[in-house]
Coordinates of C-alpha atoms in Angstrom, one line a residue:
M1 CA 167.5 251.2 115.9
T2 CA 169.0 254.5 117.1
Q3 CA 172.7 255.6 117.1
T4 CA 174.6 257.8 119.4
R5 CA 176.7 260.8 118.2
S6 CA 179.9 258.8 119.0
G7 CA 178.9 256.1 116.4
Q8 CA 178.3 253.5 119.1
A9 CA 175.5 251.0 118.7
D10 CA 172.6 251.5 121.2
Q11 CA 172.6 247.8 122.2
P12 CA 175.5 245.4 122.1
L13 CA 175.0 242.7 119.5
Q14 CA 176.4 240.0 121.7
S15 CA 173.5 240.4 124.2
Q16 CA 170.8 239.8 121.6
R17 CA 169.1 236.6 120.5
P18 CA 171.0 234.9 117.7
Q19 CA 170.1 236.7 114.5
L20 CA 170.1 235.7 110.8
I21 CA 170.9 239.0 109.2
V22 CA 170.1 239.3 105.5
H23 CA 171.4 242.3 103.6
A24 CA 169.3 242.5 100.5
G25 CA 170.5 245.5 98.5
T26 CA 168.7 247.1 96.9
H27 CA 170.2 247.5 93.5
K28 CA 172.6 250.5 93.0
T29 CA 173.0 251.1 96.8
A30 CA 176.7 250.3 97.2
S31 CA 176.1 246.5 97.8
T32 CA 179.4 245.5 96.1
Y33 CA 181.3 248.0 98.3
I34 CA 179.6 246.9 101.5
Q35 CA 180.2 243.2 100.6
E36 CA 183.9 243.8 99.9
R37 CA 184.3 245.6 103.3
L38 CA 182.5 242.8 105.1
H39 CA 184.9 240.3 103.4
R40 CA 187.9 242.4 104.5
N41 CA 186.6 242.5 108.0
R42 CA 185.3 239.0 108.5
D43 CA 187.7 238.3 111.3
L44 CA 186.6 241.5 113.2
L45 CA 183.0 240.5 112.6
S46 CA 183.7 237.1 113.9
S47 CA 185.3 238.5 117.1
H48 CA 182.1 240.3 117.7
G49 CA 179.9 237.3 117.2
V50 CA 179.0 237.6 113.6
S51 CA 179.7 234.8 111.2
L52 CA 179.9 236.1 107.6
Q53 CA 178.8 233.7 104.8
D54 CA 181.7 234.9 102.6
P55 CA 181.0 234.0 99.0
L56 CA 184.8 233.7 98.4
G57 CA 185.2 231.0 100.9
C58 CA 181.9 229.6 101.9
K59 CA 179.3 227.4 100.3
P60 CA 176.4 227.7 99.7
K61 CA 177.0 231.2 98.4
P62 CA 174.5 233.9 99.4
K63 CA 173.2 234.4 95.9
K64 CA 172.6 230.7 95.6
L65 CA 170.5 230.8 98.8
A66 CA 168.5 233.7 97.3
A67 CA 167.9 231.6 94.1
E68 CA 166.8 228.7 96.3
L69 CA 164.1 230.9 97.8
C70 CA 162.9 231.9 94.3
K71 CA 162.7 228.2 93.4
R72 CA 160.8 227.4 96.6
R73 CA 163.5 224.9 97.6
S74 CA 165.3 224.4 100.9
K75 CA 168.1 221.9 100.3
R76 CA 170.9 224.6 100.3
W77 CA 169.3 226.3 103.3
K78 CA 169.4 223.0 105.3
A79 CA 173.1 222.7 104.4
F80 CA 173.7 226.3 105.5
F81 CA 172.0 225.9 108.8
K82 CA 173.9 222.6 109.5
Q83 CA 177.2 224.5 109.4
Q84 CA 178.8 225.4 112.7
P85 CA 179.3 229.2 112.8
E86 CA 182.0 230.8 115.0
G87 CA 179.6 233.3 116.5
P88 CA 175.9 233.3 117.5
H89 CA 174.9 235.6 114.6
R90 CA 175.0 234.8 110.9
L91 CA 175.2 237.3 108.0
L92 CA 174.2 237.0 104.4
S93 CA 174.7 239.7 101.9
A94 CA 173.4 239.6 98.3
E95 CA 171.2 242.0 96.4
Q96 CA 169.5 239.0 94.7
F97 CA 167.5 238.6 98.0
A98 CA 165.5 241.7 97.0
V99 CA 163.4 239.7 94.5
P100 CA 162.2 236.8 96.7
L101 CA 161.6 239.3 99.5
T102 CA 158.8 240.9 97.5
D103 CA 156.9 237.6 97.7
P104 CA 155.0 237.0 100.9
N105 CA 155.4 233.2 100.6
C106 CA 159.2 233.5 100.4
I107 CA 159.3 235.8 103.4
R108 CA 157.2 233.4 105.4
Q109 CA 159.4 230.5 104.3
L110 CA 162.7 232.3 105.2
E111 CA 161.3 233.4 108.6
A112 CA 160.1 229.9 109.4
M113 CA 163.5 228.3 108.4
A114 CA 165.4 230.9 110.5
D115 CA 163.1 230.3 113.5
A116 CA 163.4 226.5 113.3
A117 CA 167.2 226.9 113.3
G118 CA 167.0 229.1 116.4
Y119 CA 167.5 232.5 114.7
E120 CA 165.6 235.8 114.7
L121 CA 165.4 237.0 111.1
H122 CA 166.7 240.5 110.5
I123 CA 166.3 241.9 106.9
V124 CA 168.3 245.1 106.0
I125 CA 167.5 247.0 102.8
F126 CA 168.7 250.3 101.6
I127 CA 166.3 252.8 100.0
R128 CA 167.6 255.3 97.5
S129 CA 165.4 258.4 96.5
Q130 CA 163.8 257.9 93.1
L131 CA 165.6 260.8 91.4
D132 CA 169.0 259.3 92.2
Y133 CA 167.8 255.7 91.7
I134 CA 166.2 256.2 88.3
N135 CA 169.2 258.2 87.1
S136 CA 171.6 255.5 88.3
R137 CA 169.6 252.7 86.8
Y138 CA 169.6 254.5 83.4
I139 CA 173.4 254.7 83.4
Y140 CA 173.7 251.1 84.6
S141 CA 171.4 249.7 81.9
L142 CA 172.7 251.9 79.1
R143 CA 176.4 251.0 79.7
R144 CA 175.4 247.3 79.5
F145 CA 173.5 248.1 76.2
Y146 CA 170.2 246.9 77.4
H147 CA 168.4 249.6 75.4
H148 CA 169.1 252.9 73.5
Q149 CA 166.4 255.1 75.1
T150 CA 166.8 258.7 75.8
F151 CA 166.7 259.6 79.5
E152 CA 163.2 261.1 79.1
Q153 CA 161.9 257.8 77.5
F154 CA 163.5 255.8 80.3
V155 CA 161.9 258.0 83.0
D156 CA 158.5 257.7 81.3
D157 CA 158.8 253.9 81.4
A158 CA 160.0 253.9 85.0
L159 CA 156.9 255.9 86.0
Q160 CA 154.8 253.2 84.4
G161 CA 156.6 250.4 86.2
K162 CA 158.6 249.2 83.2
L163 CA 162.3 248.3 83.3
Q164 CA 164.5 247.4 80.3
N165 CA 165.8 243.8 80.0
E166 CA 164.2 242.5 83.2
K167 CA 163.3 238.9 83.0
P168 CA 159.6 238.3 83.8
K169 CA 160.4 235.5 86.4
R170 CA 163.1 234.4 88.6
G171 CA 162.6 230.8 89.5
K172 CA 158.9 230.6 90.5
I173 CA 158.7 234.2 91.5
K174 CA 157.2 236.8 89.1
R175 CA 159.7 239.6 88.9
R176 CA 158.2 242.9 89.9
Q177 CA 158.7 245.9 87.6
D178 CA 157.5 248.7 90.0
V179 CA 160.9 248.8 91.7
F180 CA 160.8 252.6 92.1
D181 CA 157.4 252.7 93.9
F182 CA 158.6 251.5 97.3
W183 CA 155.2 251.6 98.9
N184 CA 153.9 249.0 96.5
Y185 CA 157.1 247.1 95.8
F186 CA 157.9 246.4 99.4
Q187 CA 154.3 246.0 100.6
P188 CA 154.9 242.3 101.6
L189 CA 157.8 243.3 103.7
L190 CA 156.0 246.2 105.2
K191 CA 153.1 243.9 106.2
A192 CA 155.6 241.4 107.7
K193 CA 157.3 244.3 109.6
A194 CA 153.9 245.4 111.0
K195 CA 153.4 241.8 112.3
G196 CA 156.7 241.8 114.1
L197 CA 159.4 240.8 111.6
K198 CA 162.6 242.8 112.1
V199 CA 163.1 244.8 108.9
S200 CA 165.5 247.8 108.7
F201 CA 164.9 250.1 105.7
L202 CA 167.9 252.4 105.5
P203 CA 167.8 255.8 103.6
F204 CA 170.8 255.5 101.4
R205 CA 173.6 257.8 102.6
Q206 CA 171.4 259.4 105.2
G207 CA 173.2 262.5 106.5
G208 CA 176.1 261.7 104.2
V209 CA 177.0 258.7 106.2
D210 CA 179.1 255.9 104.5
P211 CA 176.6 253.1 103.7
F212 CA 178.9 250.5 105.3
E213 CA 178.8 252.5 108.5
Q214 CA 175.0 252.7 108.2
F215 CA 174.8 249.0 107.9
I216 CA 177.2 248.3 110.8
L217 CA 175.2 250.6 113.1
T218 CA 172.0 248.9 112.0
I219 CA 173.2 245.5 113.1
N220 CA 174.3 247.1 116.4
L221 CA 178.0 247.2 116.1
S222 CA 180.1 250.3 116.6
T223 CA 181.7 252.3 113.8
A224 CA 184.5 253.1 116.2
L225 CA 185.9 249.6 115.8
P226 CA 189.0 249.3 113.6
W227 CA 187.2 248.5 110.3
K228 CA 189.5 248.0 107.4
P229 CA 188.8 250.3 104.4
C230 CA 188.0 249.3 100.9
P231 CA 190.1 250.1 97.9
Q232 CA 188.7 252.6 95.4
K233 CA 188.4 249.9 92.7
H234 CA 185.5 248.3 94.6
Y235 CA 183.4 251.4 94.3
N236 CA 181.1 251.0 91.3
R237 CA 182.3 253.5 88.6
S238 CA 179.8 255.0 86.2
P239 CA 180.5 256.6 82.8
G240 CA 180.7 260.4 82.6
T241 CA 178.5 262.5 80.2
R242 CA 180.4 261.6 77.0
G243 CA 180.5 257.9 78.0
V244 CA 176.7 257.9 78.5
W245 CA 176.2 259.5 75.1
L246 CA 178.6 257.0 73.4
A247 CA 176.9 254.1 75.1
R248 CA 173.5 255.1 73.7
V249 CA 174.9 255.4 70.2
L250 CA 176.7 252.1 70.4
S251 CA 173.7 250.4 71.9
Q252 CA 171.6 251.5 68.9
L253 CA 174.3 250.2 66.5
L254 CA 174.3 246.8 68.3
R255 CA 170.5 246.6 67.9
E256 CA 170.7 247.5 64.2
N257 CA 173.3 244.7 63.7
N258 CA 171.2 242.2 65.7
I259 CA 173.9 241.8 68.3
S260 CA 172.6 240.9 71.8
P261 CA 174.5 242.4 74.7
K262 CA 174.4 239.0 76.3
T263 CA 176.8 237.7 73.7
I264 CA 179.4 240.4 74.4
G265 CA 182.1 239.5 76.8
N266 CA 182.6 241.9 79.7
S267 CA 180.2 244.3 78.1
S268 CA 179.9 246.5 81.2
Q269 CA 183.5 247.6 80.9
I270 CA 183.6 248.6 77.2
I271 CA 182.6 252.2 77.7
L272 CA 184.6 252.6 80.9
N273 CA 187.7 251.3 79.1
E274 CA 187.1 253.7 76.2
E275 CA 186.9 256.6 78.6
R276 CA 190.2 255.7 80.2
Q277 CA 192.0 255.3 76.9
R278 CA 190.7 258.7 75.7
R279 CA 191.4 260.2 79.1
W280 CA 188.0 261.6 79.4
N281 CA 187.3 263.0 82.9
D282 CA 183.8 264.2 82.5
P283 CA 181.2 265.2 85.2
S284 CA 178.6 262.7 86.3
F285 CA 175.6 262.3 84.1
W286 CA 172.4 263.9 85.5
G287 CA 169.5 263.6 83.1
Y288 CA 166.8 265.7 84.7
S289 CA 165.6 269.1 83.6
R290 CA 163.7 271.1 86.3
K291 CA 160.4 270.1 84.7
L292 CA 161.2 266.4 84.7
T293 CA 162.4 266.6 88.3
K294 CA 159.1 268.0 89.4
K295 CA 157.2 265.4 87.4
V296 CA 159.0 262.5 89.1
M297 CA 158.6 264.0 92.5
R298 CA 154.9 264.6 92.0
H299 CA 154.4 261.0 90.7
F300 CA 155.9 259.3 93.8
E301 CA 154.9 261.9 96.4
T302 CA 151.8 260.2 97.9
N303 CA 153.3 256.7 98.1
N304 CA 156.6 258.0 99.4
A305 CA 154.7 259.6 102.3
R306 CA 153.0 256.3 103.0
F307 CA 156.2 254.3 102.8
A308 CA 158.1 256.7 105.1
Q309 CA 155.4 256.6 107.7
A310 CA 155.4 252.8 107.7
A311 CA 159.2 252.3 107.5
W312 CA 160.5 255.2 109.6
N313 CA 157.5 256.8 111.3
C314 CA 158.4 260.1 109.8
S315 CA 158.0 262.1 106.6
W316 CA 159.9 261.3 103.4
D317 CA 161.6 264.7 103.5
E318 CA 162.8 264.1 107.1
A319 CA 164.3 260.7 106.1
F320 CA 166.2 262.3 103.2
S321 CA 166.5 265.8 104.6
T322 CA 170.3 266.2 104.2
T323 CA 170.7 264.1 101.0
N324 CA 167.9 265.4 98.9
S325 CA 170.0 268.0 97.1
A326 CA 169.1 266.1 93.9
T327 CA 166.0 268.3 93.6
Q328 CA 168.3 271.3 93.0
R329 CA 170.8 269.8 90.6
R330 CA 171.1 271.1 87.1
R331 CA 171.0 268.9 84.1
T332 CA 174.5 267.6 83.1
A333 CA 174.5 265.7 79.8
Y334 CA 176.7 265.7 76.7
A335 CA 175.6 267.1 73.4
P336 CA 178.1 267.6 70.5
Q337 CA 178.8 271.2 69.9
S338 CA 179.6 270.9 66.3
I339 CA 179.1 268.6 63.3
E340 CA 182.7 267.6 63.5
A341 CA 182.4 266.6 67.1
E342 CA 179.4 264.5 66.4
V343 CA 181.1 262.8 63.5
R344 CA 184.1 261.9 65.8
M345 CA 181.8 260.4 68.4
H346 CA 179.8 258.3 65.9
A347 CA 183.2 257.1 64.5
A348 CA 184.2 256.1 68.0
A349 CA 181.0 254.1 68.3
Q350 CA 181.6 252.4 64.9
R351 CA 185.1 251.4 65.9
L352 CA 183.8 249.8 69.1
L353 CA 181.1 248.0 67.1
D354 CA 183.7 246.7 64.6
R355 CA 185.9 245.5 67.5
I356 CA 182.9 243.6 69.0
K357 CA 182.2 242.0 65.7
R358 CA 185.8 240.9 65.3
Q359 CA 185.8 239.4 68.8
Q360 CA 182.6 237.5 68.1
I361 CA 183.8 236.2 64.7
S362 CA 187.1 235.1 66.4
G363 CA 185.2 233.5 69.2
T364 CA 182.9 231.6 66.8
A365 CA 185.8 230.5 64.5
S366 CA 188.1 229.3 67.2
P367 CA 186.5 225.8 67.8
L368 CA 186.6 225.2 64.0
K369 CA 190.2 226.2 63.8
Q370 CA 191.0 223.8 66.7
L371 CA 189.2 221.0 64.8
I372 CA 191.2 221.7 61.6
R373 CA 194.4 221.8 63.6
M374 CA 193.6 218.4 65.2
T375 CA 192.6 216.9 61.9
L376 CA 195.8 218.1 60.2
G377 CA 197.9 217.2 63.2
T378 CA 199.3 220.8 63.4

């Protein structure tokens, strides 16, 4: 699909064959933001022939449909297709679709179900350059205490196709680990695309364009329409440099105390809340040294060239020409400048650990307390 300078789509969506549009992420490519804007603009979408399967008001929810694919089931899909949409086109958005769409059988199943229901399947996936993507996944996994690796250790694992805390299977689908090697990871979709399946791989923030606008143009709607904006709170916020350092120390303490992050309520907000309370306003974390940047670029260079040719019919650098300033970024990470500063940071991590312990003890004890109260009649 091409776009004009005015932001108009090149072919009106209403004139096309009914489409089932599946926005499948990928992870850390503003999916939450895009979904919130789609939700806020569902009436405008409907007026232009697109029926959004809004997870806040529609069942089955998109992520449940993704899970259904992983389990090789079709009951929820049959219920979905029985619904009477307001427009000819239907839209699903859930990054959980990325997992089944790496399986050729799931792709064929989805395409067959869509075709039987009278729809042309259109899959939309954002691609983020590996430097940005690995850095973002490091922060994401660390703030959820999945590991306590240094950035260098995390990168080494990423280059070997390893991800921390990834379940080996989702339903009946073996979960792929090589998520940063797009040529291999998306090989089933690339093959389906070559056979005629409509697949749009979007370079994330190409030309600095808002990803919601990228998506809208890709489904052949105009960015000039009166799309409602999205509040700042729906942009995924990441910890700054001190927050990342604190998250790693706390994650190590949790491991030493045999506390699983899965048992911690709202774990992803702990470091962010601590930053707010301490009024830290640090720069974004960027873990690469110049040497590590070159290592990552060399590792993916050959397969990136293959992927770009298959996905966009151009070179990788052309696809990311105006957004690849990551190669020139300097490392931005926190390191205590004195023993006193390091002691203070470790003390902060210990206080957070103690708080988590108290919450877990309180949560464990509460049913017993209720039983005692019931027994005593108090």
